[in-house]
Amino acid sequence: MDEQLRHELGRQGIFVTTLEELYNWGRKNSLWPLGFGLACCAIEMIATSMARFDLARFGAEVFRPSPRQADLMIVAGTVTKKMAPQVVRLYNQMAEPKYVIAMGACAISGGPFKQGYNVLKGIDRYLPVDVHIPGCPPRPEALLDAFMALQQKIAQQSLTGEHRPRHLRADVPGEFPVPVFGAHDLQPPSNPQVWSAPQMRRGEGA
Amino acid sequence: MTSEQGPYLFLTLLGVAALLFALTPLALAWLWARVFSPAKPGLDKNSIYECGLESKGDAWVPFRSEYYLYAIIFLVLDVETLFLMPFAVSFSGLSTGAVLAMLVFLLLLVEGLVWAWGKGVLNWK
């Protein structure tokens, strides 16, 4: 539908929408996060859900204690290698459609503990992260910003066609391989489906 | 609505409407899932435990039936507190009959405690 015509109709008090938009509107305003925190970022996440920052404005205040009822995973904090299998398994247990926000420097890269032998260098090695938030820890405003970015992402997802999201495609599996906590490292060290090591190319300008 | 159609016609219509009101959203949701959102069961997703750890053993473990004793003692002390509080508050204004009834009630509860004591439930081993 022509955007101009739609705007004009809207000014006349006629609301026009599509099934797809209605569906996405409902989904983006009822994201239910999984209630779990891994480290200090979780405190900021809790603060975000409280009255001062009020995550409820975005329909996401219902932190679920069970992955069966949640569709958003906020990885808030340092993911140790011992914890990573559990995080991936929880993600697998969540119902589709599901999204991941990697909150804070640790969750996106290992952060200040990146050199640690026991720290996973970013949860995006195993899970398809939708929004990364930098910061140590990010302030609640940053989490809200990530929420809004995720909402925009959901609003733009198409219901049919080649580029429809994963949860609408029967051929794409909803589970990701759970790494095994081995003697020296997680096995495998990353999931090549979702992550590949960034290629350094020398001689090219930044 | 005329009476020859039966007095229950209205109720039937209302019942059908209520049923449709309840079932239509469910049917729509089911249809939506059938058309758009494919089910994706998996080993992790179908597992029974939800804390991220793998479940071990069977969920059908035997449960000690002797815990009924703790339930009974709890009930004795709990009900005692529940009724003793208002009893104590309005003690001065009660008639002799009411006090007697309350004492009989207390006696019943104390009997339960004595029974548990005699059975050796209160011994901490």
CSV table of C-alpha atoms in Angstrom, one decimal:
chain,number,residue,atom,x,y,z
A,1,MET,CA,0.0,0.0,0.0
A,2,ASP,CA,1.2,3.5,-0.9
A,3,GLU,CA,2.6,5.2,2.2
A,4,GLN,CA,1.3,8.5,1.2
A,5,LEU,CA,-2.2,7.3,0.8
A,6,ARG,CA,-2.0,5.5,4.1
A,7,HIS,CA,-0.8,8.6,5.8
A,8,GLU,CA,-3.7,10.6,4.2
A,9,LEU,CA,-6.2,8.0,5.3
A,10,GLY,CA,-4.8,8.0,8.8
A,11,ARG,CA,-5.3,11.8,9.0
A,12,GLN,CA,-8.9,11.2,8.0
A,13,GLY,CA,-9.3,8.8,10.9
A,14,ILE,CA,-9.1,5.6,8.9
A,15,PHE,CA,-6.6,3.0,10.1
A,16,VAL,CA,-5.2,0.7,7.5
A,17,THR,CA,-2.9,-2.2,8.3
A,18,THR,CA,-1.8,-5.6,7.0
A,19,LEU,CA,-1.9,-9.0,8.7
A,20,GLU,CA,1.9,-9.0,8.8
A,21,GLU,CA,2.1,-5.6,10.5
A,22,LEU,CA,-0.6,-6.6,13.0
A,23,TYR,CA,1.3,-9.8,13.8
A,24,ASN,CA,4.6,-8.0,14.2
A,25,TRP,CA,3.0,-5.3,16.2
A,26,GLY,CA,1.7,-7.8,18.6
A,27,ARG,CA,4.9,-9.7,18.8
A,28,LYS,CA,7.2,-6.7,19.3
A,29,ASN,CA,5.1,-5.4,22.1
A,30,SER,CA,5.0,-8.6,24.1
A,31,LEU,CA,8.6,-9.7,24.4
A,32,TRP,CA,8.9,-11.8,27.5
A,33,PRO,CA,12.5,-12.0,28.7
A,34,LEU,CA,13.9,-15.1,30.4
A,35,GLY,CA,14.6,-14.2,34.0
A,36,PHE,CA,18.2,-14.9,34.5
A,37,GLY,CA,21.4,-12.9,35.0
A,38,LEU,CA,25.0,-14.0,34.8
A,39,ALA,CA,26.9,-11.1,36.4
A,40,CYS,CA,26.8,-7.4,37.2
A,41,CYS,CA,24.9,-6.5,34.0
A,42,ALA,CA,22.0,-8.4,35.5
A,43,ILE,CA,21.7,-5.6,38.2
A,44,GLU,CA,21.3,-3.1,35.4
A,45,MET,CA,18.7,-5.4,33.8
A,46,ILE,CA,16.8,-5.6,37.0
A,47,ALA,CA,17.0,-1.8,37.3
A,48,THR,CA,15.6,-1.5,33.8
A,49,SER,CA,12.6,-3.6,34.8
A,50,MET,CA,11.9,-1.5,37.9
A,51,ALA,CA,9.8,1.6,38.2
A,52,ARG,CA,12.5,4.2,37.4
A,53,PHE,CA,13.2,2.9,33.9
A,54,ASP,CA,10.1,0.8,33.5
A,55,LEU,CA,10.5,-1.8,30.9
A,56,ALA,CA,6.8,-2.4,31.1
A,57,ARG,CA,6.4,0.5,28.7
A,58,PHE,CA,7.6,-1.8,26.0
A,59,GLY,CA,5.5,-4.7,27.1
A,60,ALA,CA,8.5,-6.7,28.3
A,61,GLU,CA,8.2,-6.5,32.1
A,62,VAL,CA,7.1,-10.2,32.4
A,63,PHE,CA,10.4,-11.9,33.2
A,64,ARG,CA,9.6,-15.6,32.9
A,65,PRO,CA,11.3,-18.1,35.2
A,66,SER,CA,10.8,-20.8,32.6
A,67,PRO,CA,12.3,-20.9,29.1
A,68,ARG,CA,9.0,-22.4,27.8
A,69,GLN,CA,7.2,-19.1,28.4
A,70,ALA,CA,10.0,-16.7,27.3
A,71,ASP,CA,10.9,-15.5,23.9
A,72,LEU,CA,13.8,-13.1,24.6
A,73,MET,CA,17.1,-14.1,26.2
A,74,ILE,CA,19.0,-11.2,27.7
A,75,VAL,CA,22.5,-12.5,28.2
A,76,ALA,CA,23.4,-10.1,31.0
A,77,GLY,CA,27.0,-10.7,32.1
A,78,THR,CA,30.1,-12.8,31.8
A,79,VAL,CA,29.5,-16.2,30.2
A,80,THR,CA,32.0,-18.6,31.7
A,81,LYS,CA,32.8,-21.7,29.8
A,82,LYS,CA,31.2,-23.8,32.4
A,83,MET,CA,28.0,-21.8,32.1
A,84,ALA,CA,27.8,-21.6,28.3
A,85,PRO,CA,26.3,-25.1,27.7
A,86,GLN,CA,23.5,-24.2,30.1
A,87,VAL,CA,22.8,-20.9,28.4
A,88,VAL,CA,22.7,-22.6,25.0
A,89,ARG,CA,20.4,-25.3,26.4
A,90,LEU,CA,18.1,-22.8,27.9
A,91,TYR,CA,18.0,-21.0,24.5
A,92,ASN,CA,17.1,-24.3,22.9
A,93,GLN,CA,14.2,-24.8,25.3
A,94,MET,CA,12.7,-21.5,24.5
A,95,ALA,CA,9.7,-21.4,22.2
A,96,GLU,CA,10.0,-19.9,18.7
A,97,PRO,CA,10.2,-17.1,17.8
A,98,LYS,CA,13.0,-16.3,20.1
A,99,TYR,CA,15.6,-13.5,20.3
A,100,VAL,CA,18.9,-12.8,22.0
A,101,ILE,CA,20.2,-9.6,23.3
A,102,ALA,CA,23.9,-9.8,24.3
A,103,MET,CA,24.2,-7.2,27.1
A,104,GLY,CA,27.5,-5.7,28.0
A,105,ALA,CA,31.1,-6.1,27.0
A,106,CYS,CA,31.4,-9.6,28.5
A,107,ALA,CA,28.5,-11.1,26.7
A,108,ILE,CA,29.5,-9.7,23.3
A,109,SER,CA,33.3,-10.3,23.6
A,110,GLY,CA,34.4,-11.5,27.0
A,111,GLY,CA,35.0,-7.9,28.0
A,112,PRO,CA,37.5,-7.2,30.7
A,113,PHE,CA,37.9,-10.9,31.3
A,114,LYS,CA,38.6,-11.7,27.7
A,115,GLN,CA,42.1,-13.0,28.6
A,116,GLY,CA,40.7,-15.4,31.2
A,117,TYR,CA,41.1,-19.1,30.4
A,118,ASN,CA,37.6,-19.7,31.7
A,119,VAL,CA,35.6,-17.0,29.9
A,120,LEU,CA,33.7,-17.4,26.7
A,121,LYS,CA,34.7,-14.7,24.2
A,122,GLY,CA,31.1,-13.7,23.4
A,123,ILE,CA,27.9,-15.6,23.4
A,124,ASP,CA,27.5,-15.0,19.7
A,125,ARG,CA,29.9,-17.9,19.2
A,126,TYR,CA,27.0,-20.3,19.9
A,127,LEU,CA,23.8,-18.3,19.6
A,128,PRO,CA,22.4,-16.0,16.9
A,129,VAL,CA,22.5,-12.6,18.7
A,130,ASP,CA,20.0,-10.1,17.5
A,131,VAL,CA,21.3,-7.0,19.3
A,132,HIS,CA,24.7,-6.3,20.9
A,133,ILE,CA,25.0,-3.7,23.6
A,134,PRO,CA,28.5,-2.4,24.5
A,135,GLY,CA,29.2,-1.1,27.9
A,136,CYS,CA,30.6,-2.3,31.2
A,137,PRO,CA,27.9,-2.4,32.4
A,138,PRO,CA,25.5,-0.7,29.9
A,139,ARG,CA,23.1,1.7,31.6
A,140,PRO,CA,19.4,0.9,31.6
A,141,GLU,CA,18.9,3.4,28.9
A,142,ALA,CA,21.3,1.3,26.7
A,143,LEU,CA,19.2,-1.8,27.4
A,144,LEU,CA,16.0,0.2,26.5
A,145,ASP,CA,17.7,1.3,23.3
A,146,ALA,CA,18.5,-2.3,22.5
A,147,PHE,CA,14.9,-3.2,23.2
A,148,MET,CA,13.7,-0.6,20.8
A,149,ALA,CA,16.2,-1.8,18.2
A,150,LEU,CA,14.9,-5.3,18.6
A,151,GLN,CA,11.4,-4.1,18.3
A,152,GLN,CA,12.2,-2.3,15.0
A,153,LYS,CA,13.9,-5.5,13.8
A,154,ILE,CA,10.8,-7.5,14.6
A,155,ALA,CA,8.5,-4.9,13.0
A,156,GLN,CA,10.4,-5.3,9.7
A,157,GLN,CA,10.2,-9.1,9.6
A,158,SER,CA,8.2,-10.5,6.7
A,159,LEU,CA,5.6,-13.2,7.1
A,160,THR,CA,6.2,-14.9,3.8
A,161,GLY,CA,8.8,-14.9,1.1
A,162,GLU,CA,12.5,-15.9,0.9
A,163,HIS,CA,13.7,-13.6,3.7
A,164,ARG,CA,11.1,-14.6,6.3
A,165,PRO,CA,12.7,-15.2,9.8
A,166,ARG,CA,13.9,-18.5,11.1
A,167,HIS,CA,10.8,-19.4,13.2
A,168,LEU,CA,8.6,-19.3,10.1
A,169,ARG,CA,10.7,-21.7,8.1
A,170,ALA,CA,10.1,-25.4,8.7
A,171,ASP,CA,13.5,-26.4,7.2
A,172,VAL,CA,15.6,-24.4,9.6
A,173,PRO,CA,16.1,-26.1,13.0
A,174,GLY,CA,15.1,-24.2,16.2
A,175,GLU,CA,17.9,-25.8,18.3
A,176,PHE,CA,21.6,-25.0,18.3
A,177,PRO,CA,24.2,-27.5,19.2
A,178,VAL,CA,25.1,-27.4,22.9
A,179,PRO,CA,28.8,-27.3,23.5
A,180,VAL,CA,30.4,-29.8,25.9
A,181,PHE,CA,32.5,-28.5,28.8
A,182,GLY,CA,35.7,-30.4,27.9
A,183,ALA,CA,39.0,-30.8,29.7
A,184,HIS,CA,40.6,-27.7,28.1
A,185,ASP,CA,37.9,-25.8,26.2
A,186,LEU,CA,34.4,-26.0,25.1
A,187,GLN,CA,33.8,-28.6,22.4
A,188,PRO,CA,33.3,-27.3,19.7
A,189,PRO,CA,34.9,-23.9,20.5
A,190,SER,CA,32.3,-22.1,18.4
A,191,ASN,CA,29.3,-22.9,16.2
A,192,PRO,CA,30.3,-22.3,12.6
A,193,GLN,CA,26.6,-21.9,11.7
A,194,VAL,CA,26.3,-18.6,13.5
A,195,TRP,CA,29.9,-17.4,14.0
A,196,SER,CA,33.2,-17.4,12.2
A,197,ALA,CA,36.4,-15.8,13.3
A,198,PRO,CA,36.8,-12.3,11.8
A,199,GLN,CA,39.3,-12.4,9.0
A,200,MET,CA,42.3,-10.0,9.4
A,201,ARG,CA,43.4,-8.6,6.1
A,202,ARG,CA,46.7,-6.8,6.2
A,203,GLY,CA,47.6,-4.0,4.0
A,204,GLU,CA,44.1,-2.5,3.8
A,205,GLY,CA,43.3,0.7,5.4
A,206,ALA,CA,41.0,0.6,8.4
B,1,MET,CA,-38.8,-14.4,21.7
B,2,THR,CA,-42.1,-16.2,21.8
B,3,SER,CA,-43.0,-18.7,24.4
B,4,GLU,CA,-43.9,-21.5,21.9
B,5,GLN,CA,-40.3,-21.6,20.8
B,6,GLY,CA,-39.4,-22.9,24.3
B,7,PRO,CA,-38.0,-21.0,27.2
B,8,TYR,CA,-34.6,-22.7,26.8
B,9,LEU,CA,-34.0,-21.4,23.2
B,10,PHE,CA,-32.6,-18.2,24.5
B,11,LEU,CA,-30.2,-20.1,26.8
B,12,THR,CA,-29.2,-22.4,24.0
B,13,LEU,CA,-28.4,-19.5,21.7
B,14,LEU,CA,-26.4,-17.8,24.5
B,15,GLY,CA,-24.5,-21.0,25.2
B,16,VAL,CA,-23.6,-21.4,21.5
B,17,ALA,CA,-22.5,-17.8,21.4
B,18,ALA,CA,-20.4,-18.2,24.5
B,19,LEU,CA,-18.8,-21.4,23.1
B,20,LEU,CA,-18.0,-19.6,19.8
B,21,PHE,CA,-16.6,-16.7,21.7
B,22,ALA,CA,-14.2,-19.0,23.5
B,23,LEU,CA,-13.3,-21.3,20.7
B,24,THR,CA,-12.8,-18.8,17.8
B,25,PRO,CA,-9.6,-17.3,19.2
B,26,LEU,CA,-8.3,-20.8,19.9
B,27,ALA,CA,-9.2,-22.0,16.4
B,28,LEU,CA,-7.6,-18.9,14.9
B,29,ALA,CA,-4.4,-19.5,16.8
B,30,TRP,CA,-4.3,-23.1,15.8
B,31,LEU,CA,-4.9,-22.1,12.1
B,32,TRP,CA,-2.2,-19.5,12.3
B,33,ALA,CA,0.3,-22.0,13.7
B,34,ARG,CA,-0.7,-24.5,11.0
B,35,VAL,CA,-0.2,-22.0,8.2
B,36,PHE,CA,2.7,-19.9,9.3
B,37,SER,CA,4.6,-21.2,12.3
B,38,PRO,CA,5.9,-24.7,12.0
B,39,ALA,CA,6.5,-26.7,15.2
B,40,LYS,CA,10.1,-27.4,15.9
B,41,PRO,CA,10.4,-30.1,18.6
B,42,GLY,CA,13.9,-31.2,19.6
B,43,LEU,CA,15.7,-33.2,22.2
B,44,ASP,CA,16.5,-30.1,24.4
B,45,LYS,CA,13.1,-28.5,23.8
B,46,ASN,CA,11.2,-31.6,24.8
B,47,SER,CA,13.3,-32.4,27.9
B,48,ILE,CA,11.6,-32.1,31.2
B,49,TYR,CA,13.9,-30.0,33.2
B,50,GLU,CA,14.1,-26.3,32.7
B,51,CYS,CA,17.2,-24.9,34.5
B,52,GLY,CA,19.7,-25.5,31.7
B,53,LEU,CA,21.1,-28.6,33.2
B,54,GLU,CA,20.4,-32.0,31.7
B,55,SER,CA,17.8,-34.0,33.6
B,56,LYS,CA,19.1,-37.1,35.4
B,57,GLY,CA,17.0,-40.1,36.4
B,58,ASP,CA,13.3,-40.6,36.4
B,59,ALA,CA,10.7,-38.0,37.5
B,60,TRP,CA,8.6,-40.8,39.1
B,61,VAL,CA,10.6,-41.2,42.3
B,62,PRO,CA,9.0,-42.7,45.4
B,63,PHE,CA,8.0,-40.1,47.9
B,64,ARG,CA,8.2,-41.0,51.6
B,65,SER,CA,4.6,-41.3,52.9
B,66,GLU,CA,5.7,-40.7,56.5
B,67,TYR,CA,5.7,-37.0,55.8
B,68,TYR,CA,2.0,-37.1,56.6
B,69,LEU,CA,3.1,-36.9,60.3
B,70,TYR,CA,4.8,-33.6,59.8
B,71,ALA,CA,1.7,-32.4,57.9
B,72,ILE,CA,-0.5,-33.4,60.8
B,73,ILE,CA,1.7,-31.7,63.5
B,74,PHE,CA,1.8,-28.6,61.4
B,75,LEU,CA,-1.9,-28.6,61.1
B,76,VAL,CA,-2.3,-29.0,64.9
B,77,LEU,CA,0.0,-26.1,65.7
B,78,ASP,CA,-1.2,-23.9,62.8
B,79,VAL,CA,-4.9,-24.3,63.6
B,80,GLU,CA,-4.1,-23.8,67.3
B,81,THR,CA,-2.4,-20.4,66.5
B,82,LEU,CA,-5.2,-19.4,64.2
B,83,PHE,CA,-7.9,-19.9,66.8
B,84,LEU,CA,-6.0,-19.0,70.0
B,85,MET,CA,-5.3,-15.5,68.7
B,86,PRO,CA,-8.9,-14.3,68.5
B,87,PHE,CA,-9.6,-16.3,71.6
B,88,ALA,CA,-7.0,-14.4,73.5
B,89,VAL,CA,-8.1,-11.1,72.2
B,90,SER,CA,-11.7,-11.4,73.2
B,91,PHE,CA,-11.0,-13.5,76.3
B,92,SER,CA,-12.4,-11.1,78.9
B,93,GLY,CA,-15.7,-10.7,77.1
B,94,LEU,CA,-16.4,-14.4,76.6
B,95,SER,CA,-19.2,-16.3,78.3
B,96,THR,CA,-18.4,-19.5,80.3
B,97,GLY,CA,-19.9,-21.7,77.6
B,98,ALA,CA,-17.6,-20.2,74.9
B,99,VAL,CA,-14.5,-20.6,77.1
B,100,LEU,CA,-15.5,-24.2,77.8
B,101,ALA,CA,-16.0,-24.9,74.1
B,102,MET,CA,-12.6,-23.4,73.4
B,103,LEU,CA,-11.0,-25.6,76.1
B,104,VAL,CA,-12.6,-28.7,74.5
B,105,PHE,CA,-11.2,-27.6,71.2
B,106,LEU,CA,-7.8,-27.1,72.7
B,107,LEU,CA,-8.0,-30.5,74.3
B,108,LEU,CA,-8.6,-32.1,70.9
B,109,LEU,CA,-5.5,-30.4,69.5
B,110,VAL,CA,-3.4,-31.3,72.5
B,111,GLU,CA,-4.6,-34.9,72.1
B,112,GLY,CA,-3.2,-34.8,68.6
B,113,LEU,CA,0.1,-33.5,70.0
B,114,VAL,CA,0.2,-36.2,72.7
B,115,TRP,CA,-0.5,-38.9,70.1
B,116,ALA,CA,2.4,-37.6,68.0
B,117,TRP,CA,4.6,-37.5,71.1
B,118,GLY,CA,3.7,-41.0,72.1
B,119,LYS,CA,4.4,-42.2,68.6
B,120,GLY,CA,7.9,-40.8,68.8
B,121,VAL,CA,7.6,-38.3,66.0
B,122,LEU,CA,9.0,-35.5,68.0
B,123,ASN,CA,12.3,-37.3,68.6
B,124,TRP,CA,15.1,-35.7,66.6
B,125,LYS,CA,17.3,-38.5,65.3
